Coordinates of C-alpha atoms and ligand atoms in Angstrom, one line a residue:
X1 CA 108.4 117.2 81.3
X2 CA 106.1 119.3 79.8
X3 CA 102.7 117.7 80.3
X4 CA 101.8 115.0 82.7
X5 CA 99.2 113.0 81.3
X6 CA 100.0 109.3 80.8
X7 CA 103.5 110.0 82.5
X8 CA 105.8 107.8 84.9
X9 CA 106.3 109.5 88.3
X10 CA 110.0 107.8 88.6
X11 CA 112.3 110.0 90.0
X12 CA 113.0 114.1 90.8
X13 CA 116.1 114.5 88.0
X14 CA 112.9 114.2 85.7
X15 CA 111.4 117.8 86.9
X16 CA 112.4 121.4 85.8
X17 CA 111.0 123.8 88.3
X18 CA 107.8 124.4 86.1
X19 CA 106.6 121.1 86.4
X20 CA 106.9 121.7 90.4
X21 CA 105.1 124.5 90.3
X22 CA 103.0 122.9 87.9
X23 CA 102.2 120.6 90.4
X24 CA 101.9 123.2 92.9
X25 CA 99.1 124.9 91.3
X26 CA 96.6 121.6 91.1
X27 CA 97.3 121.2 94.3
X28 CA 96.7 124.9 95.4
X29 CA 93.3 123.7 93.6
X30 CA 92.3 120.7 95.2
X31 CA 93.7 121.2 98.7
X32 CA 89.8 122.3 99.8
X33 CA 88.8 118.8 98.9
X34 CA 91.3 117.3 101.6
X35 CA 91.1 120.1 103.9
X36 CA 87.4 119.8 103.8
X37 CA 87.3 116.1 104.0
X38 CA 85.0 115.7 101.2
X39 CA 85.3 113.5 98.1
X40 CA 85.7 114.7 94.5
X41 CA 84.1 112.8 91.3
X42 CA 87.3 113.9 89.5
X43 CA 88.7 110.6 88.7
X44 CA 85.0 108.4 89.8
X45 CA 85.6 106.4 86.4
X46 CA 89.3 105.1 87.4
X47 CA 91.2 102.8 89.5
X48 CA 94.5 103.1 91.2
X49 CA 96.5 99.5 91.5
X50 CA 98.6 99.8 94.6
X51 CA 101.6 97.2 94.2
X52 CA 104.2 96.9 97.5
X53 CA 107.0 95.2 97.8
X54 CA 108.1 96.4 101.0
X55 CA 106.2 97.8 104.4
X56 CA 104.5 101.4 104.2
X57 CA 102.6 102.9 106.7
X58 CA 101.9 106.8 104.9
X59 CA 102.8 106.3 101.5
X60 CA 100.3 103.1 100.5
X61 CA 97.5 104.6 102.7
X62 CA 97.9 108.4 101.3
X63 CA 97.9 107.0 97.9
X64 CA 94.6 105.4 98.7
X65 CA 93.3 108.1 100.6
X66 CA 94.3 110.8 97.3
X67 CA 92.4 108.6 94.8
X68 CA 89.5 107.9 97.3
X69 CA 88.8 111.8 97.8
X70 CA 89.0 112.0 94.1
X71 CA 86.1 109.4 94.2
X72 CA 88.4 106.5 92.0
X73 CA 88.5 103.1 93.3
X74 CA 91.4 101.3 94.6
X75 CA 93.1 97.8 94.4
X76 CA 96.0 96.4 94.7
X77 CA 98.4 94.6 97.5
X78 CA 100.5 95.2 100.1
X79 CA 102.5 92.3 101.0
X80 CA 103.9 90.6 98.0
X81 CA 104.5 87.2 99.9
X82 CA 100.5 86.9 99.1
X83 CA 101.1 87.4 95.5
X84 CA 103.1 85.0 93.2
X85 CA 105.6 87.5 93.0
X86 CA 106.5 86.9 96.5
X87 CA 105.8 82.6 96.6
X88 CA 107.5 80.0 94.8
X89 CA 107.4 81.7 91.3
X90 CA 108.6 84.9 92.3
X91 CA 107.2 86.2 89.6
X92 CA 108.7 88.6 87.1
X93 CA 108.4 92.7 87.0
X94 CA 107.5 91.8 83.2
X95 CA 104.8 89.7 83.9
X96 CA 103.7 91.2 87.2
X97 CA 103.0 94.5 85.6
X98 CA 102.2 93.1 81.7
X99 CA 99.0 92.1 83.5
X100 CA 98.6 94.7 86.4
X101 CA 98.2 97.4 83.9
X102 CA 94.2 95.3 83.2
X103 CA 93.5 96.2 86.4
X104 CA 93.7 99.9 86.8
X105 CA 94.2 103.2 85.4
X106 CA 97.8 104.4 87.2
X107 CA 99.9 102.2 89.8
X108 CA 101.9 103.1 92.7
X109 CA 104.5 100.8 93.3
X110 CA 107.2 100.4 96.0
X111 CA 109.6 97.9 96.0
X112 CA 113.3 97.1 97.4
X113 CA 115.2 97.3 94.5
X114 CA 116.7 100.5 93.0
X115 CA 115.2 100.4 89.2
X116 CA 112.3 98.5 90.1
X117 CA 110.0 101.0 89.1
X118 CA 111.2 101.7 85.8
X119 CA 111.3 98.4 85.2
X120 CA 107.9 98.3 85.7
X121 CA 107.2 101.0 83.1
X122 CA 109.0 99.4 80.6
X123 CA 106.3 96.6 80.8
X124 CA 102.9 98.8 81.6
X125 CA 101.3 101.0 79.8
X126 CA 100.1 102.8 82.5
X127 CA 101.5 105.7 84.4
X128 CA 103.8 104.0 87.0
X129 CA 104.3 106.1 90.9
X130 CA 107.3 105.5 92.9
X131 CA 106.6 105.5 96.2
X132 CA 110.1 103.8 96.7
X133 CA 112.3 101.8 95.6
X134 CA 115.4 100.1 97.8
X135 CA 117.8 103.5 98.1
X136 CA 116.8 105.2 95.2
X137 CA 113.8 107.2 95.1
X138 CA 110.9 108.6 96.6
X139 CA 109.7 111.4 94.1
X140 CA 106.3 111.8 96.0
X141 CA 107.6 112.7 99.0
X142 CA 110.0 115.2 97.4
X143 CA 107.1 116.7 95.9
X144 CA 105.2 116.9 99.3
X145 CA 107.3 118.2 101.4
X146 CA 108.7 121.0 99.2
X147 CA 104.9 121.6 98.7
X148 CA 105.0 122.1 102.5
X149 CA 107.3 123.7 102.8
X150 CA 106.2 126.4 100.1
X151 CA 102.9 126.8 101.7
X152 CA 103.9 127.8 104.9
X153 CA 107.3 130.2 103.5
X154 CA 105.2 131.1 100.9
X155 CA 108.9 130.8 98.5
X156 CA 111.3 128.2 98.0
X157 CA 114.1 130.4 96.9
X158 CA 116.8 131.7 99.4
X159 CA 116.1 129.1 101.7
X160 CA 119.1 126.8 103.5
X161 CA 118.3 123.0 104.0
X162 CA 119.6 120.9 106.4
X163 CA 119.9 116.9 105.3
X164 CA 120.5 115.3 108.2
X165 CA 121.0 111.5 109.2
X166 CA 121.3 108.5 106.9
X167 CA 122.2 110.1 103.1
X168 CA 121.7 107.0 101.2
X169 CA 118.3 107.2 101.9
X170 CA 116.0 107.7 99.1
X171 CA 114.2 110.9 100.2
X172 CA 117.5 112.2 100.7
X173 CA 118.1 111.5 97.0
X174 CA 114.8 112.6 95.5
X175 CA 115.4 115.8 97.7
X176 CA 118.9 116.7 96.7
X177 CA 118.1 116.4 93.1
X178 CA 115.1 118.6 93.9
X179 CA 116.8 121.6 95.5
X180 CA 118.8 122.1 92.6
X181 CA 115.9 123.4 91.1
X182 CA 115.7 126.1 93.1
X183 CA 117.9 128.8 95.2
X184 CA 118.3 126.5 98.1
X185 CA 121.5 125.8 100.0
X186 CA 122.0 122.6 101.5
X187 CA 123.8 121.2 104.8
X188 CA 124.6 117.8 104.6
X189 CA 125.2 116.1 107.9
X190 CA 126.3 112.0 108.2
X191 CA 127.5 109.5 109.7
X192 CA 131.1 108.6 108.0
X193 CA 129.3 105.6 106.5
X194 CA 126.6 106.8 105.5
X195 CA 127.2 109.5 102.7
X196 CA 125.6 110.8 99.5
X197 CA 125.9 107.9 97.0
X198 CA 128.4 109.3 93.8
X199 CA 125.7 109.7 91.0
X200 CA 124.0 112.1 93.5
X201 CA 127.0 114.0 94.2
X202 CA 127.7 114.1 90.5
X203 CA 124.3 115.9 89.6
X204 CA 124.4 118.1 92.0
X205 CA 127.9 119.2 91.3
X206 CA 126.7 119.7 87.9
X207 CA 123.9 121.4 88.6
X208 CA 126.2 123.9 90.8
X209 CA 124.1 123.3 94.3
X210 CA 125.1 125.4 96.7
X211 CA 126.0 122.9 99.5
X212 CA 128.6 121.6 102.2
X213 CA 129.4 118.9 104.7
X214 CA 128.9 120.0 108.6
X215 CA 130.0 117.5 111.3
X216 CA 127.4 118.1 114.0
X217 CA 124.4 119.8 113.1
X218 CA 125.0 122.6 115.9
X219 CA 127.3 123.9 113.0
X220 CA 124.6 124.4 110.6
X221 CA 121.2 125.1 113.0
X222 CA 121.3 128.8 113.6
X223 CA 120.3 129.8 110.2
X224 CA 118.0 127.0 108.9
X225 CA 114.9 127.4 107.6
X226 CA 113.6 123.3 107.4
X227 CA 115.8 120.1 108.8
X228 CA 114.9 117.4 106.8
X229 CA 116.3 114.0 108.5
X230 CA 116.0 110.4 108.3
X231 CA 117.6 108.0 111.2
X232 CA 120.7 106.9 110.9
X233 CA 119.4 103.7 112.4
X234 CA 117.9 101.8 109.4
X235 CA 116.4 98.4 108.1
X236 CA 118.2 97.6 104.9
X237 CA 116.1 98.4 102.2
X238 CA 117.2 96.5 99.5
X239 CA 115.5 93.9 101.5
X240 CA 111.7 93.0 101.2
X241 CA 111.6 93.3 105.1
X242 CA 113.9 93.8 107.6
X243 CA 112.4 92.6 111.1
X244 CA 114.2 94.4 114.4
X245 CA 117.0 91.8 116.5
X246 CA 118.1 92.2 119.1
X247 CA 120.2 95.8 120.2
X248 CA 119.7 98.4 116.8
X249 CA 121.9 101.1 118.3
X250 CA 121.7 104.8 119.7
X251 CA 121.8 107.6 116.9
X252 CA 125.0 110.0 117.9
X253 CA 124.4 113.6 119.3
X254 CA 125.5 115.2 116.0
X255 CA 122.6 113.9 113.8
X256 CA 120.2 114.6 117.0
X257 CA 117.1 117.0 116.6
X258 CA 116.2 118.0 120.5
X259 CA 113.8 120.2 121.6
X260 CA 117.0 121.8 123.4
X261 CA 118.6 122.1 119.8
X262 CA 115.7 123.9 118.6
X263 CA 116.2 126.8 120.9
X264 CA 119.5 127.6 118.6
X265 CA 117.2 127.8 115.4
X266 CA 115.3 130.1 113.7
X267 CA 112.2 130.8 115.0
X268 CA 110.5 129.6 112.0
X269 CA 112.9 127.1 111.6
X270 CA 110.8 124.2 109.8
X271 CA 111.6 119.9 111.2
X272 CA 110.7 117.2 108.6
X273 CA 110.5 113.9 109.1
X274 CA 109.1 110.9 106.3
X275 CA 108.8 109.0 109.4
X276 CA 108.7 106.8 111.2
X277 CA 111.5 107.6 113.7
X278 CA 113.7 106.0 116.1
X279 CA 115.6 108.2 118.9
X280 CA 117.1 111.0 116.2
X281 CA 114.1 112.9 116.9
X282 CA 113.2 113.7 120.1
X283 CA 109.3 113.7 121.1
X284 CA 109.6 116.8 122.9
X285 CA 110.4 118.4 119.7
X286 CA 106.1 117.7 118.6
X287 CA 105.1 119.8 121.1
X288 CA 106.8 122.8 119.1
X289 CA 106.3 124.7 117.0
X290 CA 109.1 122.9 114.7
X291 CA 107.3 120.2 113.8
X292 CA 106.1 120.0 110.8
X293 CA 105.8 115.9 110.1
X294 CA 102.2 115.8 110.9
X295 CA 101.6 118.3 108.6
X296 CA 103.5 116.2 105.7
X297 CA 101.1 113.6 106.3
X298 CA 98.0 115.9 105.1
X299 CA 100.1 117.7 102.1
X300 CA 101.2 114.1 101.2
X301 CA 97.5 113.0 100.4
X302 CA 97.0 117.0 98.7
X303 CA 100.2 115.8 96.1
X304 CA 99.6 112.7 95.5
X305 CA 95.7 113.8 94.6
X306 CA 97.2 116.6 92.1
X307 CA 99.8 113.8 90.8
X308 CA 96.8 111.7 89.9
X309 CA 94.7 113.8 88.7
X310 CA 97.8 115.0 86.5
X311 CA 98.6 112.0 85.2
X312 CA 95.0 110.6 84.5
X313 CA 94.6 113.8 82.5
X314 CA 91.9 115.2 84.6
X315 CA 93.8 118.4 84.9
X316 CA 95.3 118.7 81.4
Ligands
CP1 N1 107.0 108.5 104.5 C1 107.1 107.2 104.2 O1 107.6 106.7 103.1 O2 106.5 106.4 105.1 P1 106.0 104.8 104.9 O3 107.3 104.0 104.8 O4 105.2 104.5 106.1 O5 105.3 104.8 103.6

């Protein structure tokens, strides 16, 4: 990828470490806009379509809030039972997105199945933002958080990961195929059934990642610089929604991140979370200086501002 402009945002194999930093660098330039809480008239003559196929919480709303500071406008839904996509019809990607592209100038798009959003590229000719898709992707957040996590180390090279909790996870994925971009060594840590799909094994072993299994995460904690974890206790997300039933299960010790854990890490030691939780991550742990998830939540609207203004050529 060499320039952004009119570009699909579909998955992290797609970036060479120039277009991080590349992305780093708008964001370095429009962070006083968020930090300030002011609005921009960057993008005041476009509209971002927001199309979700499954719940969201941060991603949705940051997406809003990014194109709102840039002083765009924003439509778009968030339950696609309330669109004929979701009803009797269940509309087609191809005809979903043949028309959404009228309505807007980029779309973010989340949806339960892997591929969804490329689909949906195929048949817009708009730039098309995963924020998602079943347990494939979630590029943005990949972006984010190694944004975060190179404004508060001020590098991203010689630093050791931890990936902890449910690997099929799609920030997992996004991650892993991020890292490889940089000097970064990775310890993987998961339940037995709940490992690093093949095809993501198989680029990273390509790529010659620097990387190993650990069985408990005590193994791995005392030279970490960031844990970046997911539960282990999941809704399916190859499903539109997933509603709780009954008993959803205790997450084991050795994917646990405990304020008492944190006393064996590095001072500096950084704890990520795409949220939201269940009972891997202690709440004791927010009252340290480890926790870093709130602070994902501001860099998350910083990114996905320099993502839009990339694409929409505003920063060409
Ligand atoms: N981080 C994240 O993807 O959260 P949501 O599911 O709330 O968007």
């Amino acid at each position: 990828m060499r320039s952004f402009l009119g570009k699909d945002i579909i998955s992290l194999k797609e970036f060479g470490r120039e277009d991080f930093y590349r992305v780093f660098e708008v964001c370095d330039r429009l962070a006083p806009f968020a930090y300030e809480r002011r609005n921009s008239d960057l993008l005041k003559h476009k509209t971002l379509v927001t199309a979700f196929y499954q719940p969201s919480t941060r991603t949705r709303l940051s997406s809003e809030a990014a194109m709102i500071r840039l002083g765009g406008a924003v439509t778009g839904f968030s339950d696609a039972k309330m669109t004929r996509a979701g009803d009797f019809y269940q509309e087609s990607i191809r005809d979903t997105f043949g028309m959404l592209e009228f309505y807007g100038d980029a779309i973010v798009m989340r949806h339960f199945e892997q591929g969804a959003p490329a689909e949906a590229a195929r048949w817009s000719s708009v730039p098309i933002l995963n924020a998602g898709d079943g347990w494939g992707e979630h590029p943005m957040q990949g972006i984010s958080d190694l944004y975060t996590v190179l404004k508060h180390k001020g590098t991203l090279d010689g630093l050791h990961f931890i990936l902890d909790g449910d690997l099929r996870m799609r920030t997992m994925h996004s991650m892993s195929y991020a890292v490889t971009e940089f000097d970064i060594t990775v310890s993987y840590v998961h339940p037995p059934d709940m490992g690093l799909p093949d095809e993501v094994k198989q680029y990273i072993d390509e790529r010659n990642l620097n990387y190993r299994f650990v069985e408990h995460i005590e193994e791995a904690i005392a030279d970490a610089d960031m844990i970046y974890m997911e539960p282990v206790v999941q809704p399916d997300y190859t499903k539109a929604r997933d509603e709780r039933s009954g008993d959803v299960g205790r997450t084991p010790d050795n994917y646990k991140v405990t304020r008492e854990l944190m006393r064996k890490a590095k001072s500096d030691c950084m704890v990520f979370h795409s949220l939201p939780r269940m009972d891997e991550l202690e709440t004791a742990v927010d009252k340290t200086r480890h926790a870093w998830y709130w602070s994902e939540a501001y860099y998350a609207v910083v990114t996905k501002m320099a993502l839009m203004a990339l694409v929409l050529g505003a920063m060409e």
